[in-house]
PDB file of C-alpha atoms in Angstrom:
ATOM      1  CA  MET A   3      73.465  18.333  48.766  1.00 57.00           C
ATOM      2  CA  THR A   4      73.682  14.812  47.201  1.00 62.00           C
ATOM      3  CA  ALA A   5      71.464  14.472  44.043  1.00 74.00           C
ATOM      4  CA  ASN A   6      68.327  12.540  45.221  1.00 88.00           C
ATOM      5  CA  PRO A   7      69.530  12.235  48.858  1.00 96.00           C
ATOM      6  CA  MET A   8      68.061   9.248  50.772  1.00 97.00           C
ATOM      7  CA  ALA A   9      67.737   9.165  54.724  1.00 98.00           C
ATOM      8  CA  ALA A  10      66.390   6.166  56.749  1.00 98.00           C
ATOM      9  CA  VAL A  11      65.374   5.326  60.311  1.00 98.00           C
ATOM     10  CA  ILE A  12      67.194   2.344  62.009  1.00 98.00           C
ATOM     11  CA  GLY A  13      65.817   0.257  65.065  1.00 96.00           C
ATOM     12  CA  TRP A  14      64.842  -3.062  65.976  1.00 94.00           C
ATOM     13  CA  PRO A  15      62.036  -3.670  65.462  1.00 90.00           C
ATOM     14  CA  LEU A  16      60.796  -0.867  63.219  1.00 91.00           C
ATOM     15  CA  ASP A  17      56.998  -1.743  62.752  1.00 86.00           C
ATOM     16  CA  HIS A  18      55.766   1.107  64.783  1.00 80.00           C
ATOM     17  CA  SER A  19      57.958   3.802  62.997  1.00 89.00           C
ATOM     18  CA  LYS A  20      56.106   6.672  61.327  1.00 93.00           C
ATOM     19  CA  SER A  21      59.374   8.434  60.424  1.00 96.00           C
ATOM     20  CA  PRO A  22      59.030   7.350  56.744  1.00 97.00           C
ATOM     21  CA  LEU A  23      55.611   8.803  56.396  1.00 97.00           C
ATOM     22  CA  ILE A  24      56.600  12.172  57.734  1.00 98.00           C
ATOM     23  CA  HIS A  25      59.816  12.751  56.037  1.00 98.00           C
ATOM     24  CA  GLU A  26      58.344  11.647  52.593  1.00 98.00           C
ATOM     25  CA  PHE A  27      55.419  13.895  53.125  1.00 98.00           C
ATOM     26  CA  TRP A  28      57.617  16.660  53.680  1.00 98.00           C
ATOM     27  CA  LEU A  29      59.793  15.991  50.602  1.00 98.00           C
ATOM     28  CA  GLU A  30      56.607  15.691  48.392  1.00 98.00           C
ATOM     29  CA  LYS A  31      55.279  19.077  49.714  1.00 98.00           C
ATOM     30  CA  LEU A  32      58.579  20.814  49.066  1.00 97.00           C
ATOM     31  CA  GLY A  33      58.700  19.279  45.460  1.00 97.00           C
ATOM     32  CA  LEU A  34      62.179  17.707  46.515  1.00 95.00           C
ATOM     33  CA  GLU A  35      63.760  14.551  45.011  1.00 93.00           C
ATOM     34  CA  GLY A  36      64.999  12.002  47.474  1.00 94.00           C
ATOM     35  CA  GLY A  37      63.570   9.669  49.854  1.00 97.00           C
ATOM     36  CA  TYR A  38      63.222   8.123  53.277  1.00 98.00           C
ATOM     37  CA  ARG A  39      62.890   4.297  54.431  1.00 97.00           C
ATOM     38  CA  ALA A  40      62.982   2.167  57.340  1.00 97.00           C
ATOM     39  CA  LEU A  41      65.895  -0.194  57.929  1.00 97.00           C
ATOM     40  CA  PRO A  42      65.474  -2.755  60.561  1.00 97.00           C
ATOM     41  CA  ILE A  43      68.972  -3.322  62.184  1.00 98.00           C
ATOM     42  CA  PRO A  44      69.384  -5.740  64.894  1.00 97.00           C
ATOM     43  CA  PRO A  45      71.620  -5.082  67.614  1.00 97.00           C
ATOM     44  CA  GLU A  46      74.425  -7.615  66.486  1.00 98.00           C
ATOM     45  CA  THR A  47      74.685  -5.838  63.362  1.00 98.00           C
ATOM     46  CA  LEU A  48      74.614  -2.240  64.526  1.00 98.00           C
ATOM     47  CA  ARG A  49      78.367  -1.746  64.770  1.00 98.00           C
ATOM     48  CA  SER A  50      78.997  -3.088  61.146  1.00 98.00           C
ATOM     49  CA  PHE A  51      76.124  -0.884  59.864  1.00 98.00           C
ATOM     50  CA  ILE A  52      77.394   2.246  61.274  1.00 98.00           C
ATOM     51  CA  MET A  53      80.943   1.600  60.367  1.00 97.00           C
ATOM     52  CA  ALA A  54      79.842   1.121  56.717  1.00 97.00           C
ATOM     53  CA  LEU A  55      77.327   4.122  56.725  1.00 98.00           C
ATOM     54  CA  SER A  56      79.347   6.333  54.656  1.00 96.00           C
ATOM     55  CA  ALA A  57      79.078   3.623  51.910  1.00 96.00           C
ATOM     56  CA  THR A  58      75.655   3.230  51.826  1.00 96.00           C
ATOM     57  CA  GLY A  59      74.761   6.442  49.934  1.00 95.00           C
ATOM     58  CA  LEU A  60      72.548   7.583  52.812  1.00 97.00           C
ATOM     59  CA  VAL A  61      72.856  11.438  53.953  1.00 98.00           C
ATOM     60  CA  GLY A  62      72.191  10.332  57.481  1.00 98.00           C
ATOM     61  CA  VAL A  63      69.738   8.053  59.583  1.00 98.00           C
ATOM     62  CA  ASN A  64      67.485   8.542  62.557  1.00 98.00           C
ATOM     63  CA  VAL A  65      68.056   5.997  65.345  1.00 96.00           C
ATOM     64  CA  THR A  66      65.318   4.541  67.432  1.00 92.00           C
ATOM     65  CA  ILE A  67      64.813   2.050  70.156  1.00 86.00           C
ATOM     66  CA  PRO A  68      67.060   0.306  71.296  1.00 90.00           C
ATOM     67  CA  HIS A  69      70.093   1.736  69.615  1.00 94.00           C
ATOM     68  CA  LYS A  70      70.126   5.403  70.683  1.00 93.00           C
ATOM     69  CA  VAL A  71      72.815   4.938  73.373  1.00 91.00           C
ATOM     70  CA  ALA A  72      74.767   2.113  71.699  1.00 95.00           C
ATOM     71  CA  VAL A  73      75.459   4.371  68.414  1.00 97.00           C
ATOM     72  CA  MET A  74      77.113   6.887  70.656  1.00 97.00           C
ATOM     73  CA  ASP A  75      80.287   5.016  70.777  1.00 97.00           C
ATOM     74  CA  LEU A  76      80.009   4.309  66.921  1.00 98.00           C
ATOM     75  CA  VAL A  77      79.902   7.702  65.459  1.00 98.00           C
ATOM     76  CA  ASP A  78      82.998  10.062  64.846  1.00 98.00           C
ATOM     77  CA  THR A  79      81.515  13.210  66.542  1.00 98.00           C
ATOM     78  CA  LEU A  80      78.911  14.259  68.846  1.00 98.00           C
ATOM     79  CA  ASP A  81      77.334  17.514  69.083  1.00 96.00           C
ATOM     80  CA  ASP A  82      76.176  19.315  72.106  1.00 94.00           C
ATOM     81  CA  SER A  83      72.566  18.032  72.002  1.00 93.00           C
ATOM     82  CA  ALA A  84      73.765  14.321  71.956  1.00 95.00           C
ATOM     83  CA  LEU A  85      76.334  15.163  74.781  1.00 94.00           C
ATOM     84  CA  ALA A  86      73.610  16.860  77.032  1.00 91.00           C
ATOM     85  CA  VAL A  87      71.030  13.983  76.705  1.00 93.00           C
ATOM     86  CA  GLY A  88      73.466  11.222  76.360  1.00 92.00           C
ATOM     87  CA  ALA A  89      71.664   9.571  73.618  1.00 91.00           C
ATOM     88  CA  VAL A  90      71.564   9.990  69.648  1.00 95.00           C
ATOM     89  CA  ASN A  91      68.759   9.841  67.600  1.00 96.00           C
ATOM     90  CA  THR A  92      69.996  11.389  64.461  1.00 98.00           C
ATOM     91  CA  ILE A  93      73.415  10.562  62.551  1.00 98.00           C
ATOM     92  CA  LYS A  94      74.453  12.960  59.779  1.00 98.00           C
ATOM     93  CA  VAL A  95      76.843  11.659  57.264  1.00 98.00           C
ATOM     94  CA  PHE A  96      79.239  14.253  56.054  1.00 97.00           C
ATOM     95  CA  PRO A  97      80.647  14.809  52.665  1.00 95.00           C
ATOM     96  CA  ASP A  98      84.042  13.412  53.846  1.00 96.00           C
ATOM     97  CA  GLY A  99      82.623  10.280  55.011  1.00 96.00           C
ATOM     98  CA  ARG A 100      82.732  11.102  58.838  1.00 98.00           C
ATOM     99  CA  THR A 101      79.594  10.534  60.952  1.00 98.00           C
ATOM    100  CA  GLY A 102      78.149  13.052  63.494  1.00 98.00           C
ATOM    101  CA  GLY A 103      75.567  12.199  66.168  1.00 98.00           C
ATOM    102  CA  ALA A 104      72.889  14.607  67.464  1.00 97.00           C
ATOM    103  CA  ASN A 105      69.856  14.424  69.514  1.00 96.00           C
ATOM    104  CA  THR A 106      66.597  16.126  68.192  1.00 97.00           C
ATOM    105  CA  ASP A 107      64.066  14.725  70.799  1.00 96.00           C
ATOM    106  CA  VAL A 108      64.850  17.993  73.073  1.00 96.00           C
ATOM    107  CA  ASP A 109      63.655  20.071  70.263  1.00 96.00           C
ATOM    108  CA  GLY A 110      60.541  17.560  69.888  1.00 97.00           C
ATOM    109  CA  ILE A 111      59.678  18.323  73.615  1.00 97.00           C
ATOM    110  CA  CYS A 112      60.337  22.058  73.940  1.00 97.00           C
ATOM    111  CA  GLU A 113      58.643  23.094  70.703  1.00 96.00           C
ATOM    112  CA  PRO A 114      54.999  22.248  71.968  1.00 96.00           C
ATOM    113  CA  LEU A 115      55.944  23.643  75.276  1.00 97.00           C
ATOM    114  CA  ALA A 116      57.154  26.987  73.919  1.00 93.00           C
ATOM    115  CA  GLY A 117      53.943  28.996  75.078  1.00 90.00           C
ATOM    116  CA  HIS A 118      54.212  27.486  78.569  1.00 94.00           C
ATOM    117  CA  ASP A 119      56.574  29.113  81.127  1.00 95.00           C
ATOM    118  CA  LEU A 120      58.395  26.395  83.303  1.00 97.00           C
ATOM    119  CA  ARG A 121      60.864  28.811  84.836  1.00 96.00           C
ATOM    120  CA  GLY A 122      60.930  28.145  88.462  1.00 94.00           C
ATOM    121  CA  ARG A 123      58.425  25.279  88.277  1.00 97.00           C
ATOM    122  CA  GLU A 124      58.657  21.644  89.029  1.00 98.00           C
ATOM    123  CA  VAL A 125      58.510  19.047  86.084  1.00 98.00           C
ATOM    124  CA  ILE A 126      57.578  15.395  87.043  1.00 98.00           C
ATOM    125  CA  ILE A 127      59.112  12.840  84.826  1.00 98.00           C
ATOM    126  CA  LEU A 128      57.987   9.215  84.654  1.00 98.00           C
ATOM    127  CA  GLY A 129      60.462   6.771  83.636  1.00 96.00           C
ATOM    128  CA  SER A 130      64.306   6.762  83.217  1.00 94.00           C
ATOM    129  CA  GLY A 131      64.987   5.623  79.729  1.00 88.00           C
ATOM    130  CA  GLY A 132      65.704   7.405  76.402  1.00 85.00           C
ATOM    131  CA  ALA A 133      62.752   9.774  76.519  1.00 90.00           C
ATOM    132  CA  ALA A 134      63.351  10.513  79.956  1.00 94.00           C
ATOM    133  CA  ARG A 135      67.029  11.599  79.208  1.00 92.00           C
ATOM    134  CA  ALA A 136      65.726  14.089  76.734  1.00 95.00           C
ATOM    135  CA  ALA A 137      62.882  15.375  79.110  1.00 97.00           C
ATOM    136  CA  VAL A 138      65.439  16.209  81.886  1.00 97.00           C
ATOM    137  CA  THR A 139      67.476  18.073  79.472  1.00 96.00           C
ATOM    138  CA  ALA A 140      64.278  19.926  78.068  1.00 97.00           C
ATOM    139  CA  ALA A 141      63.391  20.717  81.821  1.00 97.00           C
ATOM    140  CA  VAL A 142      66.973  22.172  82.148  1.00 96.00           C
ATOM    141  CA  VAL A 143      66.710  24.259  78.828  1.00 95.00           C
ATOM    142  CA  MET A 144      63.250  25.671  79.913  1.00 96.00           C
ATOM    143  CA  GLY A 145      64.403  26.634  83.388  1.00 96.00           C
ATOM    144  CA  ALA A 146      62.690  24.267  85.648  1.00 97.00           C
ATOM    145  CA  ASP A 147      63.659  24.625  89.165  1.00 96.00           C
ATOM    146  CA  TRP A 148      63.091  21.077  90.276  1.00 98.00           C
ATOM    147  CA  VAL A 149      62.724  17.841  88.448  1.00 98.00           C
ATOM    148  CA  THR A 150      61.087  14.820  90.115  1.00 98.00           C
ATOM    149  CA  ILE A 151      61.844  11.400  88.431  1.00 98.00           C
ATOM    150  CA  VAL A 152      59.629   8.532  89.140  1.00 98.00           C
ATOM    151  CA  ALA A 153      61.255   5.432  88.227  1.00 97.00           C
ATOM    152  CA  ARG A 154      61.542   1.784  89.007  1.00 95.00           C
ATOM    153  CA  ASP A 155      65.432   1.805  88.978  1.00 96.00           C
ATOM    154  CA  LEU A 156      66.184   4.785  91.470  1.00 97.00           C
ATOM    155  CA  ASP A 157      69.916   4.590  90.730  1.00 97.00           C
ATOM    156  CA  LYS A 158      69.232   5.297  87.129  1.00 95.00           C
ATOM    157  CA  GLY A 159      67.039   8.167  87.727  1.00 96.00           C
ATOM    158  CA  ALA A 160      69.391   9.543  90.119  1.00 97.00           C
ATOM    159  CA  ALA A 161      72.100   9.536  87.367  1.00 95.00           C
ATOM    160  CA  LEU A 162      70.040  11.483  84.877  1.00 95.00           C
ATOM    161  CA  LEU A 163      69.616  14.144  87.192  1.00 96.00           C
ATOM    162  CA  ARG A 164      73.204  14.256  87.966  1.00 95.00           C
ATOM    163  CA  GLY A 165      74.312  14.170  84.316  1.00 92.00           C
ATOM    164  CA  ALA A 166      72.018  17.086  83.689  1.00 93.00           C
ATOM    165  CA  GLY A 167      73.187  19.071  86.704  1.00 93.00           C
ATOM    166  CA  GLN A 168      69.626  19.491  87.739  1.00 95.00           C
ATOM    167  CA  GLN A 169      68.260  19.744  91.243  1.00 96.00           C
ATOM    168  CA  GLY A 170      65.385  17.072  91.945  1.00 98.00           C
ATOM    169  CA  THR A 171      64.611  13.952  93.543  1.00 98.00           C
ATOM    170  CA  VAL A 172      63.750  10.492  92.470  1.00 98.00           C
ATOM    171  CA  LEU A 173      60.605   8.574  93.789  1.00 97.00           C
ATOM    172  CA  GLN A 174      59.975   4.939  93.552  1.00 97.00           C
ATOM    173  CA  TRP A 175      57.476   3.950  90.858  1.00 96.00           C
ATOM    174  CA  GLY A 176      54.002   2.901  92.285  1.00 93.00           C
ATOM    175  CA  GLY A 177      53.639   5.529  94.958  1.00 92.00           C
ATOM    176  CA  PRO A 178      51.547   8.755  94.752  1.00 93.00           C
ATOM    177  CA  LEU A 179      52.671  11.802  92.646  1.00 95.00           C
ATOM    178  CA  PRO A 180      54.132  14.715  94.848  1.00 92.00           C
ATOM    179  CA  GLU A 181      51.585  17.121  95.998  1.00 93.00           C
ATOM    180  CA  SER A 182      53.034  20.702  95.057  1.00 94.00           C
ATOM    181  CA  PRO A 183      51.566  23.762  93.920  1.00 95.00           C
ATOM    182  CA  GLU A 184      54.869  24.172  91.757  1.00 97.00           C
ATOM    183  CA  VAL A 185      54.398  21.359  89.467  1.00 98.00           C
ATOM    184  CA  GLY A 186      54.161  22.770  85.868  1.00 98.00           C
ATOM    185  CA  LEU A 187      54.506  19.690  83.836  1.00 98.00           C
ATOM    186  CA  LEU A 188      53.929  15.977  84.112  1.00 98.00           C
ATOM    187  CA  PHE A 189      55.700  14.015  81.420  1.00 98.00           C
ATOM    188  CA  ASN A 190      55.283  10.316  80.487  1.00 98.00           C
ATOM    189  CA  ALA A 191      58.454   9.080  79.246  1.00 96.00           C
ATOM    190  CA  THR A 192      57.449   5.323  79.414  1.00 94.00           C
ATOM    191  CA  SER A 193      55.672   3.017  76.926  1.00 90.00           C
ATOM    192  CA  LEU A 194      52.928   2.411  79.429  1.00 94.00           C
ATOM    193  CA  GLY A 195      49.485   3.227  77.695  1.00 92.00           C
ATOM    194  CA  MET A 196      50.801   2.428  74.216  1.00 90.00           C
ATOM    195  CA  ALA A 197      48.871  -0.120  72.186  1.00 86.00           C
ATOM    196  CA  GLY A 198      49.737  -3.370  73.305  1.00 87.00           C
ATOM    197  CA  GLN A 199      51.213  -2.269  76.547  1.00 89.00           C
ATOM    198  CA  PRO A 200      49.607  -1.986  80.051  1.00 92.00           C
ATOM    199  CA  PRO A 201      47.901   1.017  80.994  1.00 89.00           C
ATOM    200  CA  LEU A 202      49.345   3.856  83.024  1.00 93.00           C
ATOM    201  CA  ASP A 203      47.497   3.972  86.037  1.00 88.00           C
ATOM    202  CA  ILE A 204      48.155   7.149  87.988  1.00 94.00           C
ATOM    203  CA  ASP A 205      46.291   9.695  90.230  1.00 95.00           C
ATOM    204  CA  LEU A 206      46.307  13.103  88.728  1.00 97.00           C
ATOM    205  CA  SER A 207      44.157  14.605  91.493  1.00 96.00           C
ATOM    206  CA  VAL A 208      47.212  16.243  93.135  1.00 96.00           C
ATOM    207  CA  LEU A 209      48.495  18.071  90.278  1.00 97.00           C
ATOM    208  CA  PRO A 210      47.597  21.913  90.543  1.00 97.00           C
ATOM    209  CA  ASP A 211      44.986  23.366  87.967  1.00 97.00           C
ATOM    210  CA  ASP A 212      47.470  24.900  85.733  1.00 97.00           C
ATOM    211  CA  ALA A 213      49.705  21.850  85.354  1.00 98.00           C
ATOM    212  CA  LEU A 214      50.222  20.432  81.754  1.00 98.00           C
ATOM    213  CA  VAL A 215      50.447  16.461  80.978  1.00 98.00           C
ATOM    214  CA  PHE A 216      52.618  15.545  78.126  1.00 98.00           C
ATOM    215  CA  ASP A 217      52.408  11.929  76.840  1.00 98.00           C
ATOM    216  CA  ALA A 218      55.261  10.804  74.597  1.00 96.00           C
ATOM    217  CA  VAL A 219      53.081   7.807  73.590  1.00 93.00           C
ATOM    218  CA  TYR A 220      51.463   8.458  70.333  1.00 90.00           C
ATOM    219  CA  VAL A 221      49.741   5.197  69.474  1.00 87.00           C
ATOM    220  CA  PRO A 222      47.002   5.649  70.435  1.00 90.00           C
ATOM    221  CA  LEU A 223      46.895   9.274  70.041  1.00 91.00           C
ATOM    222  CA  GLU A 224      44.282   9.787  72.768  1.00 93.00           C
ATOM    223  CA  THR A 225      46.004   7.758  75.739  1.00 95.00           C
ATOM    224  CA  PRO A 226      44.182   6.911  78.861  1.00 94.00           C
ATOM    225  CA  LEU A 227      46.627   9.377  80.639  1.00 96.00           C
ATOM    226  CA  LEU A 228      45.526  12.116  78.341  1.00 97.00           C
ATOM    227  CA  ARG A 229      42.131  11.226  78.635  1.00 96.00           C
ATOM    228  CA  ALA A 230      42.230  11.339  82.393  1.00 96.00           C
ATOM    229  CA  ALA A 231      44.003  14.724  82.234  1.00 97.00           C
ATOM    230  CA  ARG A 232      41.465  16.097  80.222  1.00 97.00           C
ATOM    231  CA  VAL A 233      38.617  14.946  82.625  1.00 97.00           C
ATOM    232  CA  ARG A 234      40.593  16.502  85.254  1.00 96.00           C
ATOM    233  CA  GLY A 235      40.567  19.736  83.355  1.00 97.00           C
ATOM    234  CA  LEU A 236      44.355  19.800  82.761  1.00 98.00           C
ATOM    235  CA  GLY A 237      46.178  21.168  79.587  1.00 97.00           C
ATOM    236  CA  THR A 238      47.589  18.152  77.546  1.00 98.00           C
ATOM    237  CA  ILE A 239      50.105  17.557  74.731  1.00 98.00           C
ATOM    238  CA  ASP A 240      50.077  14.417  72.757  1.00 97.00           C
ATOM    239  CA  GLY A 241      53.098  12.361  71.562  1.00 96.00           C
ATOM    240  CA  LEU A 242      52.706  13.251  67.933  1.00 96.00           C
ATOM    241  CA  SER A 243      53.626  16.930  68.836  1.00 97.00           C
ATOM    242  CA  MET A 244      57.044  15.636  69.845  1.00 96.00           C
ATOM    243  CA  LEU A 245      57.395  13.044  67.109  1.00 96.00           C
ATOM    244  CA  ILE A 246      56.697  15.801  64.373  1.00 97.00           C
ATOM    245  CA  GLY A 247      58.920  18.469  66.192  1.00 97.00           C
ATOM    246  CA  GLN A 248      61.925  16.127  66.450  1.00 97.00           C
ATOM    247  CA  ALA A 249      61.622  14.939  62.890  1.00 98.00           C
ATOM    248  CA  ALA A 250      61.484  18.639  61.686  1.00 98.00           C
ATOM    249  CA  THR A 251      65.169  19.103  63.046  1.00 98.00           C
ATOM    250  CA  ALA A 252      66.223  15.828  61.518  1.00 98.00           C
ATOM    251  CA  PHE A 253      64.709  16.643  58.253  1.00 98.00           C
ATOM    252  CA  GLU A 254      66.744  20.003  57.994  1.00 98.00           C
ATOM    253  CA  ILE A 255      69.975  18.127  59.134  1.00 97.00           C
ATOM    254  CA  PHE A 256      69.511  15.414  56.347  1.00 98.00           C
ATOM    255  CA  PHE A 257      67.928  17.448  53.394  1.00 97.00           C
ATOM    256  CA  GLY A 258      69.198  21.048  54.094  1.00 96.00           C
ATOM    257  CA  TYR A 259      65.468  22.514  54.000  1.00 97.00           C
ATOM    258  CA  ALA A 260      63.206  23.551  56.686  1.00 98.00           C
ATOM    259  CA  ALA A 261      60.351  21.237  57.041  1.00 98.00           C
ATOM    260  CA  PRO A 262      56.994  22.690  55.638  1.00 98.00           C
ATOM    261  CA  ARG A 263      55.129  23.020  59.118  1.00 98.00           C
ATOM    262  CA  GLU A 264      52.374  24.971  57.572  1.00 98.00           C
ATOM    263  CA  HIS A 265      50.958  21.491  56.544  1.00 98.00           C
ATOM    264  CA  ASP A 266      51.093  20.033  60.232  1.00 97.00           C
ATOM    265  CA  ALA A 267      47.284  19.491  60.381  1.00 97.00           C
ATOM    266  CA  GLU A 268      47.158  17.526  57.141  1.00 98.00           C
ATOM    267  CA  LEU A 269      50.302  15.532  58.316  1.00 98.00           C
ATOM    268  CA  ARG A 270      48.648  14.705  61.539  1.00 96.00           C
ATOM    269  CA  ALA A 271      45.504  13.583  59.882  1.00 96.00           C
ATOM    270  CA  LEU A 272      47.725  11.378  57.824  1.00 96.00           C
ATOM    271  CA  LEU A 273      49.442   9.881  60.854  1.00 94.00           C
ATOM    272  CA  THR A 274      46.235   9.102  62.544  1.00 91.00           C
ATOM    273  CA  ARG A 275      44.478   7.280  59.870  1.00 87.00           C
TER     274      ARG A 275
END
């Protein structure tokens, strides 16, 4: 391991990123030297940045909007997680200077769902972007029988199902949710409900009583969707659960140590100040 290893998150813009807080918190708890910072990289300089990544001294970078797909063609190797999702959110710089792309978003989704059996159930995914890619892969990993994607772009949604080899259907955005007793999870993979974005207005009354509602949005932590789900009596999972889970896998890739998850409650309090 490099002395005082440094990692970073890249994206454009990066005002919303909580990744530096998370990784610096874990480094401090473990008493490790090193650091983690935010590097705003506009799309027009992405290629040159990745091509020179090994010269920066960074051990790796996390990748966020809008670069997750674009970097796939810029790294030297892709692991199975990146190939399965069709996007990269973590790049490791190897000692020989090569770069390897991975995707830890699936871990971020599967981890908080670990106590919930989705085998043979239906999963509804709202959206067809990067988070939806990871959600479809997570549904496959967890043994879902059927995936329904609700999207504005039907072709894009269908491509996600085909790429994952998952049975399912694509519904046009704006219509009612499918009424099925087999629905085990509703996953919001859109930015609707995020601070500064329009609310996600959707009728949850058709969901079965044992369905979970998982919102990838974490600002605010209590989104209108999660509030409506709780009023409906449904189980909920917030976006910080996904954020922390995916970051933990990336932390180990970068720094070689497992994230100290026994401090999750303190970390969540820090992130929601």
